[in-house]
PDB file of C-alpha atoms in Angstrom:
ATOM      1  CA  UNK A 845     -18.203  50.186  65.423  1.00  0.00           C
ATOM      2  CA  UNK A 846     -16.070  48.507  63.239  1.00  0.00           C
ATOM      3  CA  UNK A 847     -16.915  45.268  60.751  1.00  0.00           C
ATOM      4  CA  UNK A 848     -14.230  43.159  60.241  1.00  0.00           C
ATOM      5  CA  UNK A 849     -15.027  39.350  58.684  1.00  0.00           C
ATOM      6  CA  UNK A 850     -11.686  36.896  58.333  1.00  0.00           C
ATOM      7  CA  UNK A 851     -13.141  34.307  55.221  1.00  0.00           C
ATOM      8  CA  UNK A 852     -10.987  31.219  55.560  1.00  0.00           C
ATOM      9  CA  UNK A 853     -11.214  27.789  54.474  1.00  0.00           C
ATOM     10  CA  UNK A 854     -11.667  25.196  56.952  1.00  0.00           C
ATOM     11  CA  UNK A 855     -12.523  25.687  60.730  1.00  0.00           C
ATOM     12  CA  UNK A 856     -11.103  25.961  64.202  1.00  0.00           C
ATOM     13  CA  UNK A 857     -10.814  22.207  65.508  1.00  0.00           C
ATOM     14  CA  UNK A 858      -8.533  23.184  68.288  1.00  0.00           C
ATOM     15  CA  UNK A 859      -9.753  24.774  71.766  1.00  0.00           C
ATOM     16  CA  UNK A 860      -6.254  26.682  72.178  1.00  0.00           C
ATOM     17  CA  UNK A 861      -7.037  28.146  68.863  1.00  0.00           C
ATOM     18  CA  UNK A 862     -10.335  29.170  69.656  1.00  0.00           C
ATOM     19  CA  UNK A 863      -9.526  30.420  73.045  1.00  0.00           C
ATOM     20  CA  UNK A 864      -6.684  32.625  71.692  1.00  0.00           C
ATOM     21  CA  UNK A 865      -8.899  34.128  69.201  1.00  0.00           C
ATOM     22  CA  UNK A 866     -11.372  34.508  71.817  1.00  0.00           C
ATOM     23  CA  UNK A 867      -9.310  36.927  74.252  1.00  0.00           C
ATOM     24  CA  UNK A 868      -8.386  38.809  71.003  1.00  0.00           C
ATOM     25  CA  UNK A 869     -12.048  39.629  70.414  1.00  0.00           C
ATOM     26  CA  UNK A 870     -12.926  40.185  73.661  1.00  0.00           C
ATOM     27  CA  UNK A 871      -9.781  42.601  73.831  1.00  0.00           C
ATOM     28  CA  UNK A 872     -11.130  44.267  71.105  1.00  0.00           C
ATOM     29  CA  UNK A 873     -14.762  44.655  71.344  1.00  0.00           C
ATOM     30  CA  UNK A 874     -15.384  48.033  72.532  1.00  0.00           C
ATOM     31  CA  UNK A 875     -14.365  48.600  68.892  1.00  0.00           C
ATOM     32  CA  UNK A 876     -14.757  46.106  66.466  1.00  0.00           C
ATOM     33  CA  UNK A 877     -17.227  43.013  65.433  1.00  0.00           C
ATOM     34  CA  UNK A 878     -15.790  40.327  64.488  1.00  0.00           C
ATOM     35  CA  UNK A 879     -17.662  37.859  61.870  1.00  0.00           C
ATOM     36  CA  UNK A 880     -15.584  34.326  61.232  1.00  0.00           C
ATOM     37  CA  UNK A 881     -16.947  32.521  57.882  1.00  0.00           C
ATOM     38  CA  UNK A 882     -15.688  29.016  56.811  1.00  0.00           C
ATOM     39  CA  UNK A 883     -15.474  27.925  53.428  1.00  0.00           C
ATOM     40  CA  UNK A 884     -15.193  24.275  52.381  1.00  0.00           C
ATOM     41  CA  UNK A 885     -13.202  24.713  49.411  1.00  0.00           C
ATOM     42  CA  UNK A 886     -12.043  27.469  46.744  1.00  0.00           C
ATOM     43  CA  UNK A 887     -15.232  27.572  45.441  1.00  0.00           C
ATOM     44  CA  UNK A 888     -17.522  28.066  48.482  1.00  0.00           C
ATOM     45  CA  UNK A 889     -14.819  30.581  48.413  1.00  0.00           C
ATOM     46  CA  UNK A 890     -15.059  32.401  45.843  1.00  0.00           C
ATOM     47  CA  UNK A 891     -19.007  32.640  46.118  1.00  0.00           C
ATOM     48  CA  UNK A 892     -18.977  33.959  49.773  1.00  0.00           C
ATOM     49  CA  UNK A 893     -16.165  36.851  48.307  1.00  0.00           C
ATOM     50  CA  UNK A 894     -18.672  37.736  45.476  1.00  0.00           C
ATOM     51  CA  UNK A 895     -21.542  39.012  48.499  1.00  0.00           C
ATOM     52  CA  UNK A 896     -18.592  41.156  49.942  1.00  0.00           C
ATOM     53  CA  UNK A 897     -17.663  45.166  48.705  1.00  0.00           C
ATOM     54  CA  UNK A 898     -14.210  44.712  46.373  1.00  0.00           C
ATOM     55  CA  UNK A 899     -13.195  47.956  48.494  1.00  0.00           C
ATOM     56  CA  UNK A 900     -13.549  46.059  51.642  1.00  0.00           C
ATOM     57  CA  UNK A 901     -11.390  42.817  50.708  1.00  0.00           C
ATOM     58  CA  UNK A 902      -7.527  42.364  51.384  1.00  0.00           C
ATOM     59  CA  UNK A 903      -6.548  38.971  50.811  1.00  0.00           C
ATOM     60  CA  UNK A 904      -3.610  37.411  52.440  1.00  0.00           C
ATOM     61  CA  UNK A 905      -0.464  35.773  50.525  1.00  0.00           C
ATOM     62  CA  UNK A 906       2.967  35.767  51.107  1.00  0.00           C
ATOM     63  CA  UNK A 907       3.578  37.976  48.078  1.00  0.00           C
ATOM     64  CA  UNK A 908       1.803  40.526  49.168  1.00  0.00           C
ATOM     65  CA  UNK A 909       2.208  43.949  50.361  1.00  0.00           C
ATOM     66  CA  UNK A 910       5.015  44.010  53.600  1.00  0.00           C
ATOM     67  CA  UNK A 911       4.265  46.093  56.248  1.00  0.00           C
ATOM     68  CA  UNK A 912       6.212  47.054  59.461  1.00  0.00           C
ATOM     69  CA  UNK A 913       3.578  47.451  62.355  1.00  0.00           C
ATOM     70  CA  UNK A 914       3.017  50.781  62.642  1.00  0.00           C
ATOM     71  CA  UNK A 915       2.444  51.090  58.412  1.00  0.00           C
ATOM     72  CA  UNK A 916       0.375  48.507  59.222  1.00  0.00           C
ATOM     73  CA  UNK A 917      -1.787  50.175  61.845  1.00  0.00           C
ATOM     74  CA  UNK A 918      -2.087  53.241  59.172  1.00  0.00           C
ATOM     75  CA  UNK A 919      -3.506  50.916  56.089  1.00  0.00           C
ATOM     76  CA  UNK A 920      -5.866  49.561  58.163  1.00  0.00           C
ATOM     77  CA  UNK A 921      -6.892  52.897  59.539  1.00  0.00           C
ATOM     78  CA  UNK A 922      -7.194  54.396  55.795  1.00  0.00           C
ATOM     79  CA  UNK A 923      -8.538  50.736  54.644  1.00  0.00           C
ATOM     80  CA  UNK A 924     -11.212  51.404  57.385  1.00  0.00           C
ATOM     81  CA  UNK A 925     -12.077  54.908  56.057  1.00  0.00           C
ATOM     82  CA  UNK A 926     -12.295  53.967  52.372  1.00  0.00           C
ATOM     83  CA  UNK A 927     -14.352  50.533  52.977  1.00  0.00           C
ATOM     84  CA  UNK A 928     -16.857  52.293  55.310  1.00  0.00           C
ATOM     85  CA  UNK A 929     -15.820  50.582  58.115  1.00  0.00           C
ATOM     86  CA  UNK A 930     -15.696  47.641  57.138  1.00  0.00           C
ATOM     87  CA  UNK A 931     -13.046  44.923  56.374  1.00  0.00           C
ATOM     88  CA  UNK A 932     -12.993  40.967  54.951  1.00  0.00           C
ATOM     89  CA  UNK A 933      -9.675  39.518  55.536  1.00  0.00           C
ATOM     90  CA  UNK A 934      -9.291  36.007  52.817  1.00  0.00           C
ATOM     91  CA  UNK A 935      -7.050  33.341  53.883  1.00  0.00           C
ATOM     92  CA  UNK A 936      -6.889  30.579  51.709  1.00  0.00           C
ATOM     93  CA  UNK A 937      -6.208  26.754  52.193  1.00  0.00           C
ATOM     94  CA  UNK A 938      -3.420  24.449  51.864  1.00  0.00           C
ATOM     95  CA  UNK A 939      -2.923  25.801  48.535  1.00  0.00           C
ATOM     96  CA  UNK A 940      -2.649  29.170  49.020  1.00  0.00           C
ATOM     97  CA  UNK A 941      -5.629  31.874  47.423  1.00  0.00           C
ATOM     98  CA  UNK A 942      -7.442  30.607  43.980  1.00  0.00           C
ATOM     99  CA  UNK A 943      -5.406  32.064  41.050  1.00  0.00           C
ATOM    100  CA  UNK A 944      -8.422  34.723  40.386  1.00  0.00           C
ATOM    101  CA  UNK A 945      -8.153  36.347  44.193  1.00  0.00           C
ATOM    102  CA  UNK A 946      -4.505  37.156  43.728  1.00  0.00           C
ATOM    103  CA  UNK A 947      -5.333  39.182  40.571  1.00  0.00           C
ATOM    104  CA  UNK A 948      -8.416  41.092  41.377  1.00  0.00           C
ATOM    105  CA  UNK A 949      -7.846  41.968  44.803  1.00  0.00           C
ATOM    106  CA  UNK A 950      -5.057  43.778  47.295  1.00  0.00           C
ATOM    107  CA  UNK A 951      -2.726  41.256  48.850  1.00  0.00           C
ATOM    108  CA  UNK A 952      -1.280  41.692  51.711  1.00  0.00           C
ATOM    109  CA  UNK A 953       1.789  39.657  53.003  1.00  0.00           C
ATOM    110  CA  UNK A 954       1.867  39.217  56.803  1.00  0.00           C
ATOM    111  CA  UNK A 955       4.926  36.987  56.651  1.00  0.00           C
ATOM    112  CA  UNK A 956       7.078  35.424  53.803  1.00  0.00           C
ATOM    113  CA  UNK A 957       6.955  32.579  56.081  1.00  0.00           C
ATOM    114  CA  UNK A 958       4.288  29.641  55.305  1.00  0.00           C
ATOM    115  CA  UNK A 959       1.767  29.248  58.102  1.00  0.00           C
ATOM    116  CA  UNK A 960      -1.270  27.074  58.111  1.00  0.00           C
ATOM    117  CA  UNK A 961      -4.300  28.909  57.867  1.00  0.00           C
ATOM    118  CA  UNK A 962      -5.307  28.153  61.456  1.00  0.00           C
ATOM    119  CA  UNK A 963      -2.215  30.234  62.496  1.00  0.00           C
ATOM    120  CA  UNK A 964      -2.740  32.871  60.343  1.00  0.00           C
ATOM    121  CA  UNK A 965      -6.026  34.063  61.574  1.00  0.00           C
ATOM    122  CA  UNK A 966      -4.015  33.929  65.010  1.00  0.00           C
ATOM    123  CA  UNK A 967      -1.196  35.716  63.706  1.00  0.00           C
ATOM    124  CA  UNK A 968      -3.896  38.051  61.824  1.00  0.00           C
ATOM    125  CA  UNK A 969      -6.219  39.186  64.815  1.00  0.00           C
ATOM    126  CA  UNK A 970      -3.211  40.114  66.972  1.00  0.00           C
ATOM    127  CA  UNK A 971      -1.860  42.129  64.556  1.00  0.00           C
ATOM    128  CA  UNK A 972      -5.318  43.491  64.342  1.00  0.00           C
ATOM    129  CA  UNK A 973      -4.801  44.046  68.088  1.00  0.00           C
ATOM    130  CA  UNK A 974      -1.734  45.606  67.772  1.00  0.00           C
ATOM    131  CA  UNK A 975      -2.835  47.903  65.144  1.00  0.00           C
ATOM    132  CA  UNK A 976      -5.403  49.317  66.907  1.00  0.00           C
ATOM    133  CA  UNK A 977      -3.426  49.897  69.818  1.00  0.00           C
ATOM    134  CA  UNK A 978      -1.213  52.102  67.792  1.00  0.00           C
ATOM    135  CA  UNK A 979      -3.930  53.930  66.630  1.00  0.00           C
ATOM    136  CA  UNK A 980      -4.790  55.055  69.913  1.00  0.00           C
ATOM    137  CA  UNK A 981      -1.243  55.653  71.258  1.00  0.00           C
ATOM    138  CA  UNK A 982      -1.217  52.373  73.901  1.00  0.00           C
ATOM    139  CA  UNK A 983       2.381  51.527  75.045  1.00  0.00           C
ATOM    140  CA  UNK A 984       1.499  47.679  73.786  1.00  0.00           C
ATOM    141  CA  UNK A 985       3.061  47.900  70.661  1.00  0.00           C
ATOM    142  CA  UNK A 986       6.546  48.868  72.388  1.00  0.00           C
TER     143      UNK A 986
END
């Protein structure tokens, strides 16, 4: 089974939020555990990253690495191999990631666009989704 945690600031206020990230894990958990952690602030940010394996962290920015779905299915894949499984996805705040996550750890763009961090961990687990159904050769990527 796979570990995946998705370290965010702030939490889900809306139900249509919650319920779409609901069906996503349900969708998925045959293969993957999903842990959501809130952080108030940079901070309480920074200080839940510090518990977590460097190996394991990809942080999300719009500068980051670009990848087409299917390259995206593969990094996670080989992501998943090298971090033993195990994955922590960062979204920051309103501001974006603190100045110190952008230079320690991978970044990974999923859009140039801005999103709020609300939509991103929408935008994130489906991709997540997607990935996986790549992986094992499911028509729902087409």
């Amino acid at each position: 089974m796979f570990k995946i945690k998705i370290i965010s600031i702030g939490k889900n206020k809306e139900t249509w939020l919650e319920n779409a990230l609901a069906e996503y894990k349900k969708r998925l958990c045959q293969l993957v555990e999903f842990t959501f952690i809130w952080a108030k602030d940079n901070d309480h940010l920074l200080q839940i990253i510090e518990k977590e394996s460097k190996q394991s962290i990809i942080c999300l920015d719009p500068n980051g690495k670009e990848f087409d779905s299917l390259q995206f299915s593969k990094f996670i894949q080989d992501r998943l191999i090298k971090a033993d499984s195990r994955l922590a996805f960062v979204i920051g705040g309103a501001e974006g990631l603190p100045l110190s996550l952008k230079s320690g750890y991978e970044l990974v763009s999923l859009s140039r666009l801005t999103m709020t961090h609300q939509l991103t961990r929408l935008f994130l687990i489906e991709q997540l989704y997607r990935a996986f159904e790549i992986a094992k050769g499911s028509p729902y990527h087409k």
